[in-house]
Tab-separated table of C-alpha atoms in Angstrom:
chain	number	residue	atom	x	y	z
A	17	MET	CA	41.882	-193.462	-160.341
A	18	THR	CA	45.640	-194.022	-160.564
A	19	ALA	CA	47.673	-196.325	-158.491
A	20	SER	CA	49.659	-193.225	-157.136
A	21	MET	CA	46.217	-191.647	-155.880
A	22	ILE	CA	45.309	-194.853	-154.108
A	23	PHE	CA	48.573	-195.267	-152.374
A	24	ALA	CA	48.465	-191.426	-151.586
A	25	ILE	CA	44.981	-191.735	-149.794
A	26	TRP	CA	45.843	-195.096	-147.827
A	27	SER	CA	49.098	-193.356	-146.870
A	28	ALA	CA	47.768	-190.238	-145.738
A	29	THR	CA	44.971	-192.167	-143.817
A	30	LEU	CA	47.513	-194.126	-141.832
A	31	LEU	CA	49.761	-191.421	-141.335
A	32	LEU	CA	47.124	-189.109	-139.722
A	33	GLY	CA	45.530	-191.850	-137.667
A	34	SER	CA	48.843	-193.351	-136.242
A	35	GLY	CA	49.896	-189.898	-135.445
A	36	VAL	CA	46.462	-189.075	-133.724
A	37	TRP	CA	46.889	-192.391	-131.609
A	38	ALA	CA	50.590	-191.655	-130.886
A	39	ALA	CA	50.008	-188.412	-129.832
A	40	VAL	CA	46.860	-189.366	-127.436
A	41	ALA	CA	48.182	-192.931	-126.035
A	42	GLY	CA	51.885	-192.188	-126.064
A	43	TRP	CA	54.994	-192.975	-128.207
A	44	PRO	CA	54.574	-196.795	-129.103
A	45	ARG	CA	57.792	-198.220	-127.815
A	46	ARG	CA	56.562	-201.805	-127.250
A	47	ALA	CA	55.592	-204.082	-129.665
A	48	ALA	CA	52.005	-204.298	-128.525
A	49	ASP	CA	51.701	-200.350	-128.735
A	50	ARG	CA	53.062	-200.563	-132.091
A	51	TRP	CA	50.295	-202.942	-133.352
A	52	CYS	CA	47.803	-200.734	-131.600
A	53	ALA	CA	49.035	-197.569	-133.322
A	54	LEU	CA	48.798	-199.553	-136.692
A	55	GLY	CA	45.377	-201.141	-136.372
A	56	GLY	CA	43.773	-198.472	-134.294
A	57	GLY	CA	45.550	-195.554	-136.074
A	58	TRP	CA	44.100	-196.776	-139.485
A	59	ILE	CA	40.570	-196.966	-138.093
A	60	VAL	CA	40.907	-193.405	-136.450
A	61	GLY	CA	42.480	-192.005	-139.670
A	62	ALA	CA	39.878	-193.160	-142.075
A	63	ALA	CA	37.123	-191.754	-139.844
A	64	THR	CA	39.140	-188.613	-139.458
A	65	CYS	CA	39.773	-188.177	-143.146
A	66	GLY	CA	35.802	-188.671	-143.615
A	67	ILE	CA	35.146	-185.725	-141.335
A	68	LEU	CA	37.734	-183.601	-142.889
A	69	VAL	CA	35.955	-184.510	-146.482
A	70	ARG	CA	32.822	-182.871	-144.971
A	71	ALA	CA	34.678	-179.982	-143.438
A	72	LEU	CA	36.932	-178.878	-146.194
A	73	ALA	CA	35.680	-180.118	-149.431
A	74	ALA	CA	31.842	-180.438	-149.268
A	75	PRO	CA	31.297	-177.758	-151.737
A	76	SER	CA	33.332	-179.253	-154.328
A	77	LEU	CA	34.715	-182.912	-153.883
A	78	ALA	CA	37.180	-182.236	-156.787
A	79	ALA	CA	39.300	-180.690	-153.979
A	80	VAL	CA	39.199	-183.681	-151.905
A	81	PRO	CA	42.625	-185.125	-152.716
A	82	ALA	CA	44.473	-181.928	-152.334
A	83	ARG	CA	42.687	-180.224	-149.462
A	84	VAL	CA	41.984	-183.634	-147.248
A	85	GLY	CA	45.229	-185.363	-148.367
A	86	SER	CA	47.512	-182.494	-147.673
A	87	CYS	CA	45.964	-181.616	-144.506
A	88	ALA	CA	46.019	-185.370	-143.302
A	89	ALA	CA	49.702	-185.572	-144.170
A	90	ILE	CA	50.782	-182.394	-142.473
A	91	VAL	CA	48.677	-183.029	-139.187
A	92	GLY	CA	49.800	-186.535	-139.069
A	93	ALA	CA	53.573	-185.710	-139.320
A	94	LEU	CA	53.078	-182.832	-136.791
A	95	LEU	CA	51.238	-185.203	-134.394
A	96	TRP	CA	54.138	-187.773	-134.729
A	97	ILE	CA	56.579	-185.132	-133.825
A	98	VAL	CA	54.529	-184.025	-130.895
A	99	ALA	CA	54.416	-187.746	-129.789
A	100	TRP	CA	58.113	-188.010	-130.208
A	101	TRP	CA	58.640	-184.873	-128.142
A	102	LEU	CA	56.393	-185.938	-125.420
A	103	ARG	CA	58.081	-189.403	-125.298
A	104	PRO	CA	59.070	-190.579	-121.896
A	105	PRO	CA	62.975	-190.926	-121.202
A	106	VAL	CA	64.408	-194.550	-121.702
A	107	ASP	CA	65.029	-195.059	-117.755
A	108	ALA	CA	61.318	-194.172	-117.239
A	109	LEU	CA	59.709	-196.926	-119.751
A	110	PRO	CA	57.902	-199.904	-118.408
A	111	ALA	CA	59.259	-203.251	-118.690
A	112	SER	CA	58.839	-205.128	-121.981
A	113	MET	CA	56.476	-207.858	-122.556
A	114	PRO	CA	57.523	-211.485	-121.846
A	115	VAL	CA	59.534	-212.848	-124.725
A	116	VAL	CA	57.744	-215.317	-127.173
A	117	ARG	CA	58.443	-218.770	-126.386
A	118	ARG	CA	60.324	-220.753	-128.874
A	119	GLY	CA	57.487	-223.596	-129.127
A	120	ASP	CA	55.074	-220.932	-129.506
A	121	ARG	CA	56.550	-219.335	-132.533
A	122	VAL	CA	55.620	-222.559	-134.819
A	123	TRP	CA	51.873	-222.228	-134.045
A	124	ILE	CA	51.907	-218.511	-134.303
A	125	ALA	CA	53.443	-218.511	-137.544
A	126	LEU	CA	50.966	-221.223	-138.876
A	127	LEU	CA	48.073	-218.892	-137.432
A	128	LEU	CA	49.389	-216.064	-139.321
A	129	ALA	CA	49.835	-217.975	-142.758
A	130	LEU	CA	46.154	-219.065	-142.229
A	131	LEU	CA	45.079	-215.558	-141.482
A	132	ALA	CA	47.002	-214.373	-144.537
A	133	TRP	CA	45.565	-216.917	-146.930
A	134	ARG	CA	42.187	-216.136	-145.972
A	135	GLY	CA	42.830	-212.539	-146.195
A	136	TRP	CA	44.138	-213.067	-149.975
A	137	ILE	CA	40.671	-214.692	-150.636
A	138	LEU	CA	38.729	-211.828	-149.169
A	139	PHE	CA	41.045	-209.338	-151.086
A	140	ASP	CA	40.502	-211.103	-154.486
A	141	ASP	CA	36.892	-211.227	-153.517
A	142	VAL	CA	36.452	-207.601	-153.022
A	143	LEU	CA	38.271	-206.510	-156.299
A	144	LEU	CA	36.208	-208.849	-158.266
A	145	HIS	CA	32.663	-208.076	-157.257
A	146	PRO	CA	30.977	-204.532	-157.251
A	147	THR	CA	28.933	-204.122	-153.888
A	148	LEU	CA	25.695	-206.163	-153.968
A	149	PRO	CA	22.575	-203.997	-154.243
A	150	TRP	CA	21.147	-204.686	-150.760
A	151	ASP	CA	20.014	-202.240	-148.060
A	152	ALA	CA	23.623	-201.511	-146.832
A	153	TRP	CA	24.153	-200.237	-150.653
A	154	ALA	CA	21.046	-198.127	-150.418
A	155	VAL	CA	21.805	-196.609	-146.911
A	156	TRP	CA	25.464	-196.177	-147.150
A	157	PHE	CA	26.842	-196.182	-150.575
A	158	GLY	CA	23.835	-194.541	-152.056
A	159	LYS	CA	24.557	-191.197	-150.629
A	160	ALA	CA	28.214	-191.308	-151.322
A	161	LYS	CA	27.833	-192.501	-154.920
A	162	THR	CA	25.053	-189.629	-155.602
A	163	TRP	CA	27.736	-186.976	-153.940
A	164	VAL	CA	30.341	-188.327	-155.914
A	165	LEU	CA	28.431	-188.028	-159.218
A	166	ALA	CA	27.271	-184.700	-158.348
A	167	GLY	CA	30.595	-183.370	-157.308
A	168	ARG	CA	29.405	-181.978	-154.087
A	169	ILE	CA	28.029	-183.075	-150.862
A	170	GLU	CA	24.324	-182.136	-150.388
A	171	PRO	CA	22.183	-182.474	-147.137
A	172	SER	CA	19.791	-185.274	-146.854
A	173	VAL	CA	16.220	-184.392	-145.689
A	174	SER	CA	12.666	-185.981	-145.408
A	175	TYR	CA	10.965	-186.824	-148.251
A	176	GLU	CA	8.210	-184.182	-147.092
A	177	ALA	CA	10.669	-181.400	-146.920
A	178	TRP	CA	12.361	-182.523	-150.039
A	179	ILE	CA	9.172	-182.547	-152.305
A	180	GLY	CA	7.884	-179.239	-150.462
A	181	HIS	CA	11.254	-177.470	-151.567
A	182	PRO	CA	11.968	-178.935	-155.068
A	183	VAL	CA	14.554	-176.002	-155.705
A	184	ALA	CA	16.512	-176.785	-152.681
A	185	ALA	CA	19.768	-178.424	-153.179
A	186	THR	CA	19.097	-181.316	-150.852
A	187	ARG	CA	18.608	-185.022	-151.241
A	188	THR	CA	16.353	-187.813	-149.756
A	189	GLY	CA	16.282	-191.507	-149.164
A	190	VAL	CA	15.124	-194.342	-147.344
A	191	ALA	CA	17.578	-193.244	-144.392
A	192	TRP	CA	18.086	-189.785	-144.973
A	193	MET	CA	18.323	-189.359	-141.066
A	194	TYR	CA	21.169	-191.844	-140.675
A	195	PRO	CA	24.640	-190.599	-139.500
A	196	GLU	CA	26.977	-190.010	-142.575
A	197	LEU	CA	30.406	-190.600	-141.451
A	198	ILE	CA	30.701	-193.962	-143.507
A	199	PRO	CA	29.548	-192.191	-146.986
A	200	TRP	CA	32.147	-189.288	-146.240
A	201	MET	CA	34.886	-191.974	-145.809
A	202	ALA	CA	33.566	-193.615	-148.988
A	203	VAL	CA	34.037	-190.358	-150.832
A	204	TRP	CA	37.651	-190.184	-149.328
A	205	MET	CA	38.407	-193.592	-150.599
A	206	ALA	CA	36.787	-192.504	-154.012
A	207	GLY	CA	39.120	-189.523	-154.156
A	208	GLY	CA	35.947	-187.339	-154.385
A	209	THR	CA	35.548	-187.844	-158.041
A	210	HIS	CA	36.157	-191.450	-158.889
A	211	TRP	CA	33.413	-194.075	-158.364
A	212	ILE	CA	35.089	-197.523	-158.463
A	213	GLU	CA	33.262	-199.631	-156.033
A	214	PRO	CA	35.620	-202.727	-156.040
A	215	LEU	CA	38.350	-199.873	-154.780
A	216	ILE	CA	35.926	-198.229	-152.289
A	217	GLY	CA	35.031	-201.637	-151.045
A	218	LEU	CA	38.498	-202.004	-149.896
A	219	LEU	CA	37.625	-199.555	-147.040
A	220	TRP	CA	36.038	-202.650	-145.357
A	221	PHE	CA	39.080	-204.846	-146.104
A	222	GLY	CA	41.336	-202.388	-144.394
A	223	LEU	CA	38.904	-202.385	-141.716
A	224	GLY	CA	39.178	-206.005	-141.117
A	225	VAL	CA	43.071	-206.102	-141.216
A	226	ALA	CA	43.181	-203.196	-138.825
A	227	VAL	CA	40.721	-204.796	-136.209
A	228	LEU	CA	42.776	-207.924	-136.062
A	229	MET	CA	45.988	-205.876	-135.638
A	230	LEU	CA	44.316	-203.843	-132.924
A	231	HIS	CA	43.052	-206.597	-131.163
A	232	TYR	CA	46.431	-208.421	-131.035
A	233	GLY	CA	48.194	-205.463	-129.704
A	234	GLN	CA	45.241	-204.520	-127.082
A	235	ARG	CA	45.443	-208.147	-125.812
A	236	ARG	CA	49.094	-208.295	-125.563
A	237	ALA	CA	49.055	-205.000	-123.711
A	238	LEU	CA	46.342	-206.551	-120.919
A	239	GLY	CA	49.025	-208.981	-120.399
A	240	VAL	CA	47.799	-211.928	-122.681
A	241	ARG	CA	50.762	-214.247	-123.790
A	242	SER	CA	51.483	-214.183	-127.317
A	243	LEU	CA	50.189	-217.397	-128.402
A	244	ALA	CA	46.822	-216.954	-126.515
A	245	ALA	CA	46.462	-213.409	-128.077
A	246	CYS	CA	47.356	-214.836	-131.690
A	247	VAL	CA	44.598	-217.456	-131.268
A	248	GLY	CA	42.030	-215.050	-130.139
A	249	THR	CA	42.972	-213.032	-133.451
A	250	TYR	CA	42.523	-215.903	-135.547
A	251	ALA	CA	39.320	-216.880	-134.063
A	252	LEU	CA	38.116	-213.378	-134.688
A	253	GLY	CA	39.520	-213.101	-138.372
A	254	SER	CA	38.063	-216.623	-139.110
A	255	MET	CA	34.405	-215.716	-137.909
A	256	PRO	CA	32.341	-216.336	-141.190
A	257	LEU	CA	30.028	-213.326	-140.433
A	258	LEU	CA	32.707	-210.932	-139.953
A	259	ASP	CA	34.607	-212.212	-143.212
A	260	ALA	CA	31.363	-211.330	-144.932
A	261	HIS	CA	31.165	-207.854	-143.792
A	262	VAL	CA	34.818	-207.582	-144.967
A	263	ALA	CA	34.080	-209.291	-148.490
A	264	LEU	CA	30.721	-207.578	-149.233
A	265	GLY	CA	31.027	-203.911	-147.670
A	266	GLY	CA	28.576	-201.399	-147.239
A	267	TYR	CA	27.390	-202.245	-143.802
A	268	ALA	CA	28.073	-200.052	-140.708
A	269	ASP	CA	28.077	-202.888	-137.970
A	270	LEU	CA	31.772	-203.753	-138.433
A	271	TRP	CA	32.846	-200.209	-137.818
A	272	ILE	CA	30.497	-199.872	-134.847
A	273	ALA	CA	32.458	-203.317	-133.631
A	274	ALA	CA	35.869	-201.926	-134.339
A	275	VAL	CA	35.476	-198.636	-132.292
A	276	LEU	CA	33.244	-200.201	-129.596
A	277	SER	CA	36.127	-202.911	-128.887
A	278	MET	CA	38.483	-200.016	-129.514
A	279	GLY	CA	37.211	-197.909	-126.539
A	280	ALA	CA	36.176	-200.941	-124.220
A	281	HIS	CA	39.888	-202.367	-124.349
A	282	ALA	CA	41.310	-198.945	-123.947
A	283	TRP	CA	38.873	-198.528	-120.796
A	284	LEU	CA	40.150	-201.697	-119.407
A	285	ARG	CA	43.882	-200.604	-119.779
A	286	TRP	CA	42.925	-197.331	-118.029
A	287	SER	CA	40.873	-198.494	-115.145
A	288	CYS	CA	42.675	-201.847	-114.533
A	289	LEU	CA	46.434	-201.126	-115.341
A	290	GLY	CA	46.513	-197.490	-114.617
A	291	GLU	CA	47.356	-196.380	-118.011
A	292	ARG	CA	45.898	-192.679	-117.837
A	293	ARG	CA	46.597	-191.728	-121.558
A	294	GLN	CA	44.310	-194.640	-122.963
A	295	ILE	CA	41.495	-192.144	-121.697
A	296	GLY	CA	41.922	-190.282	-124.756
A	297	ILE	CA	41.192	-193.434	-127.040
A	298	VAL	CA	38.109	-193.852	-125.086
A	299	VAL	CA	36.784	-190.391	-125.699
A	300	ILE	CA	37.908	-190.603	-129.224
A	301	ALA	CA	35.710	-194.085	-129.462
A	302	MET	CA	32.676	-192.053	-127.574
A	303	ALA	CA	32.863	-189.245	-130.323
A	304	LEU	CA	32.995	-191.697	-133.390
A	305	LEU	CA	30.220	-194.121	-132.308
A	306	PRO	CA	27.153	-191.775	-132.556
A	307	LEU	CA	28.746	-190.623	-136.060
A	308	LEU	CA	28.702	-194.334	-137.506
A	309	LYS	CA	25.133	-195.555	-136.904
A	310	LEU	CA	22.388	-194.606	-134.711
A	311	GLU	CA	22.873	-197.314	-132.009
A	312	GLY	CA	26.263	-195.955	-131.850
A	313	SER	CA	24.930	-193.349	-129.538
A	314	VAL	CA	23.774	-196.083	-127.090
A	315	TRP	CA	27.042	-197.863	-126.906
A	316	SER	CA	28.648	-194.379	-126.468
A	317	ILE	CA	26.632	-193.884	-123.553
A	318	ILE	CA	27.536	-197.325	-121.920
A	319	LEU	CA	31.115	-196.511	-122.518
A	320	GLY	CA	30.672	-193.036	-120.664
A	321	LEU	CA	28.946	-194.996	-117.861
A	322	ALA	CA	31.453	-197.582	-117.582
A	323	CYS	CA	34.207	-194.481	-116.981
A	324	LEU	CA	32.028	-192.937	-114.493
A	325	PHE	CA	31.973	-196.160	-112.514
A	326	CYS	CA	35.723	-196.043	-112.592
A	327	VAL	CA	36.055	-192.393	-111.266
A	328	LEU	CA	33.729	-192.449	-108.485
A	329	PRO	CA	35.194	-191.783	-105.152
A	330	PRO	CA	35.328	-194.832	-102.767
A	331	HIS	CA	32.577	-193.718	-100.602
A	332	LEU	CA	30.211	-193.700	-103.646
A	333	ARG	CA	31.161	-197.098	-105.276
A	334	ALA	CA	28.631	-199.064	-103.249
A	335	ARG	CA	25.833	-196.805	-104.812
A	336	ARG	CA	27.539	-196.765	-108.270
A	337	PHE	CA	24.474	-198.577	-110.080
A	338	LEU	CA	22.085	-196.284	-108.583
A	339	ILE	CA	24.139	-193.190	-109.487
A	340	GLY	CA	24.822	-194.665	-112.971
A	341	ALA	CA	21.043	-195.020	-113.534
A	342	GLY	CA	20.412	-191.503	-112.441
A	343	VAL	CA	23.194	-190.383	-114.972
A	344	LEU	CA	21.595	-192.396	-117.626
A	345	LEU	CA	18.128	-190.969	-116.978
A	346	LEU	CA	19.552	-187.544	-117.310
A	347	VAL	CA	21.283	-188.233	-120.710
A	348	VAL	CA	18.188	-189.865	-122.215
A	349	VAL	CA	16.371	-186.871	-121.337
A	350	ALA	CA	18.791	-184.482	-122.796
A	351	CYS	CA	18.722	-186.743	-125.922
A	352	ILE	CA	15.023	-186.443	-125.962
A	353	ALA	CA	15.163	-182.619	-125.553
A	354	LEU	CA	17.599	-182.114	-128.357
A	355	GLY	CA	15.421	-184.496	-130.643
A	356	LEU	CA	18.269	-186.972	-131.441
A	357	PRO	CA	17.612	-189.405	-134.243
A	358	TRP	CA	18.098	-192.526	-131.938
A	359	ILE	CA	15.422	-191.607	-129.528
A	360	GLY	CA	13.025	-191.500	-132.377
A	361	VAL	CA	13.849	-194.967	-133.385
A	362	ALA	CA	13.661	-196.263	-129.732
A	363	ARG	CA	10.210	-194.916	-129.502
A	364	ARG	CA	8.959	-196.574	-132.568
A	365	TYR	CA	10.267	-199.985	-131.304
A	366	LEU	CA	8.906	-199.419	-127.792
A	367	ASP	CA	5.424	-197.809	-128.387
A	368	THR	CA	4.034	-200.823	-129.836
A	369	GLY	CA	2.514	-202.211	-126.713
A	370	ARG	CA	3.841	-205.943	-127.514
A	371	PHE	CA	5.772	-206.267	-124.343
A	372	PHE	CA	3.663	-209.568	-123.258
A	373	ASP	CA	2.828	-210.946	-126.336
A	374	LEU	CA	3.737	-214.628	-125.501
A	375	GLY	CA	3.386	-215.686	-129.104
A	376	GLN	CA	5.982	-213.395	-130.399
A	377	ILE	CA	8.382	-213.867	-127.458
A	378	GLY	CA	8.410	-217.567	-128.127
A	379	ALA	CA	9.079	-217.222	-131.755
A	380	SER	CA	11.707	-214.604	-131.122
A	381	ALA	CA	13.523	-216.663	-128.545
A	382	ALA	CA	13.435	-219.591	-131.122
A	383	SER	CA	14.890	-217.155	-133.620
A	384	LEU	CA	17.728	-215.974	-131.389
A	385	VAL	CA	18.550	-219.865	-130.229
A	386	SER	CA	18.710	-220.428	-134.006
A	387	ALA	CA	20.949	-217.453	-134.750
A	388	LEU	CA	23.535	-218.547	-131.900
A	389	TRP	CA	23.941	-222.164	-132.110
A	390	ALA	CA	22.053	-223.474	-135.291
A	391	GLN	CA	23.606	-221.135	-137.931
A	392	TRP	CA	27.324	-221.120	-138.795
A	393	ASN	CA	27.867	-217.257	-138.604
A	394	TRP	CA	30.077	-217.665	-135.816
A	395	ASN	CA	32.013	-220.772	-135.730
A	396	LEU	CA	32.087	-222.243	-132.390
A	397	LEU	CA	32.009	-218.979	-130.410
A	398	TRP	CA	28.567	-219.501	-128.747
A	399	PHE	CA	29.335	-222.997	-127.888
A	400	ALA	CA	33.021	-222.460	-126.464
A	401	LEU	CA	31.967	-219.032	-124.479
A	402	PRO	CA	29.300	-220.425	-122.012
A	403	VAL	CA	31.601	-223.535	-121.586
A	404	ALA	CA	34.700	-221.439	-120.799
A	405	LEU	CA	32.877	-219.081	-118.378
A	406	TRP	CA	31.343	-222.111	-116.472
A	407	TRP	CA	34.596	-224.272	-116.574
A	408	ASN	CA	37.251	-221.745	-115.630
A	409	ARG	CA	34.641	-219.492	-113.475
A	410	ARG	CA	36.912	-219.676	-110.337
A	411	ARG	CA	39.986	-218.350	-111.909
A	412	TRP	CA	38.505	-215.465	-113.865
A	413	LEU	CA	36.321	-214.520	-111.152
A	414	ARG	CA	39.357	-213.685	-109.445
A	415	SER	CA	40.695	-211.222	-112.377
A	416	ARG	CA	39.389	-207.831	-111.887
A	417	MET	CA	40.082	-207.192	-115.721
A	418	THR	CA	37.951	-210.118	-116.944
A	419	ARG	CA	34.949	-209.535	-114.635
A	420	ARG	CA	34.871	-205.952	-115.816
A	421	LEU	CA	34.951	-207.003	-119.453
A	422	VAL	CA	32.214	-209.727	-118.879
A	423	VAL	CA	29.835	-207.135	-117.055
A	424	PHE	CA	30.468	-204.521	-119.899
A	425	VAL	CA	29.463	-206.903	-122.628
A	426	ALA	CA	26.665	-208.464	-120.482
A	427	LEU	CA	25.005	-205.011	-120.521
A	428	PRO	CA	24.683	-204.517	-124.408
A	429	PHE	CA	23.795	-208.166	-124.689
A	430	ALA	CA	20.916	-207.802	-122.316
A	431	VAL	CA	19.674	-204.649	-124.423
A	432	MET	CA	19.601	-206.729	-127.607
A	433	LEU	CA	17.965	-209.653	-125.698
A	434	GLY	CA	15.369	-207.178	-124.598
A	435	LEU	CA	14.882	-205.527	-127.859
A	436	PHE	CA	14.449	-208.566	-129.952
A	437	LEU	CA	12.057	-210.317	-127.423
A	438	PHE	CA	9.843	-207.627	-126.099
A	439	THR	CA	9.566	-204.901	-128.714
A	440	SER	CA	8.493	-204.720	-132.569
A	441	ALA	CA	12.257	-205.329	-133.398
A	442	ALA	CA	11.093	-208.903	-132.767
A	443	LEU	CA	10.377	-208.951	-136.650
A	444	TYR	CA	14.014	-208.479	-137.478
A	445	SER	CA	14.927	-211.357	-135.028
A	446	GLN	CA	12.570	-213.636	-136.645
A	447	SER	CA	13.612	-213.058	-140.046
A	448	TYR	CA	17.235	-212.803	-139.032
A	449	SER	CA	17.938	-209.499	-140.976
A	450	ALA	CA	19.289	-207.730	-137.978
A	451	VAL	CA	20.011	-209.943	-135.224
A	452	ASN	CA	23.171	-211.109	-136.579
A	453	ARG	CA	24.363	-207.852	-137.398
A	454	LEU	CA	23.682	-206.387	-134.065
A	455	LEU	CA	25.477	-209.344	-132.359
A	456	LEU	CA	28.467	-208.578	-134.500
A	457	GLN	CA	28.708	-205.178	-133.057
A	458	ILE	CA	30.003	-207.086	-129.798
A	459	ALA	CA	31.536	-209.789	-131.466
A	460	PRO	CA	35.118	-208.629	-130.960
A	461	LEU	CA	34.656	-208.075	-127.447
A	462	LEU	CA	33.054	-211.454	-126.811
A	463	VAL	CA	36.304	-213.107	-128.323
A	464	SER	CA	38.156	-211.061	-125.758
A	465	VAL	CA	36.013	-212.265	-123.065
A	466	LEU	CA	36.686	-215.907	-124.264
A	467	VAL	CA	40.336	-215.310	-124.363
A	468	LEU	CA	40.644	-213.645	-120.808
A	469	ALA	CA	38.247	-216.380	-119.415
A	470	LEU	CA	40.644	-219.125	-120.354
A	471	ARG	CA	44.022	-217.238	-120.000
A	472	ALA	CA	43.160	-214.672	-117.305
A	473	PRO	CA	46.173	-212.441	-116.748
A	474	ASP	CA	46.970	-211.120	-113.226
A	475	VAL	CA	46.159	-207.627	-113.100
A	476	GLU	CA	48.693	-206.841	-110.285
A	477	GLU	CA	51.539	-208.675	-112.164
A	478	VAL	CA	50.821	-206.773	-115.368
A	479	ALA	CA	50.451	-203.313	-113.751
A	480	ALA	CA	53.746	-203.928	-111.701
A	481	ALA	CA	55.539	-204.930	-114.976
A	482	GLN	CA	54.553	-201.794	-116.562
A	483	SER	CA	55.023	-199.534	-113.783
A	484	GLU	CA	58.887	-200.880	-113.408
A	485	PRO	CA	61.284	-198.839	-115.064
A	486	GLU	CA	63.001	-200.563	-117.832
A	487	SER	CA	67.095	-200.563	-117.735
A	488	PRO	CA	68.900	-199.007	-120.534
A	489	THR	CA	70.492	-202.168	-121.161
A	490	ALA	CA	66.970	-204.039	-121.386
A	491	ALA	CA	65.708	-201.221	-123.519
A	492	ALA	CA	68.637	-201.676	-126.010
């Protein structure tokens, strides 16, 4: 794989994704929106290019650079043109974000230097080491490498179906039923025909950088001051478990974390600040989550319920939890009727009849406590978050934005607690093989909760600043 091909692949990814972001969320005039377009755009672009690989080049992966690359570049350029054409006039723009204080710039520069130093170490580590042969390699990279070496994408089926039809062009494996968006993205990064694992592992490095850029931009757009937003970005970027997933690559949990937080922050901007075009970002996140991992379907449903709560008419809001429960039941019934894979996994965990096994509950609770406070996967997150929520409770409870994010994060956290305490998934909790990875999926949102709990912005003030037209002089 030549340097020019690598550059073309990454450039087409960013061009397409940022074009989608600009066309959906609006022309990025403010610095916060430009950060979002770069970080969120790269995430959306990588996922979209993976989908294009499956749609345009599955029979012959040698055509990936030409077909997918040209399509991504053309569509991305057209979407930027559409975003430019639909941009609001200058006199209708919202006011700019507050100027960075002079004293804060030194601290921001120091934090950025520390992140750059850490990023260089991770970048060097990715290039020096192939992907470790753990279950992530078998689940995600195994499919992609098989396809690249075979020169085509072949469907995965169960072992029984595969052994029963030996002539059919199918594959099988330990996770044949898992969503395949990540293997499709790996094929895109491989250029369709070049399996060089360190270069493909850079997909996770790019994701880590994109997550930090997106989170800084989203927090700034939510009204958080520059220094607090930068401190939150450093807190996320220095998290040991996140860095491990960036350096080692192969797992889907960091992708789930990125897309879930992308949708949740967009939901906050829509529901609290009235930015209606952010609904499009929420829809994109809801569509991508089920394609990444089985539990992505659950997070997609939670995002949908959060949107439902916000669109209910005033006379029904008192019954929103009852309505939400009814809609959730209908969605689950529909998933059962359609035979979606995540339902099968949930049944396997729930059909064990171990709900009241006190020995299991005690051992799982001890393991969870150890995972949160005794291991060093999270720095001081689980120490600082409860203290901040309690110590500053009077202030953040007055912030509608912070309250909503706390409730949004509390729901999946409660689901995880129930899963690891009362079902057969307790085995994964006690062996620490899955509990930390699942917690990673909500870690970016937990950091945002911490930032907003300590520096909760005034929603009305931020919304007023965004609705106030900016004078041509200020815009210049």
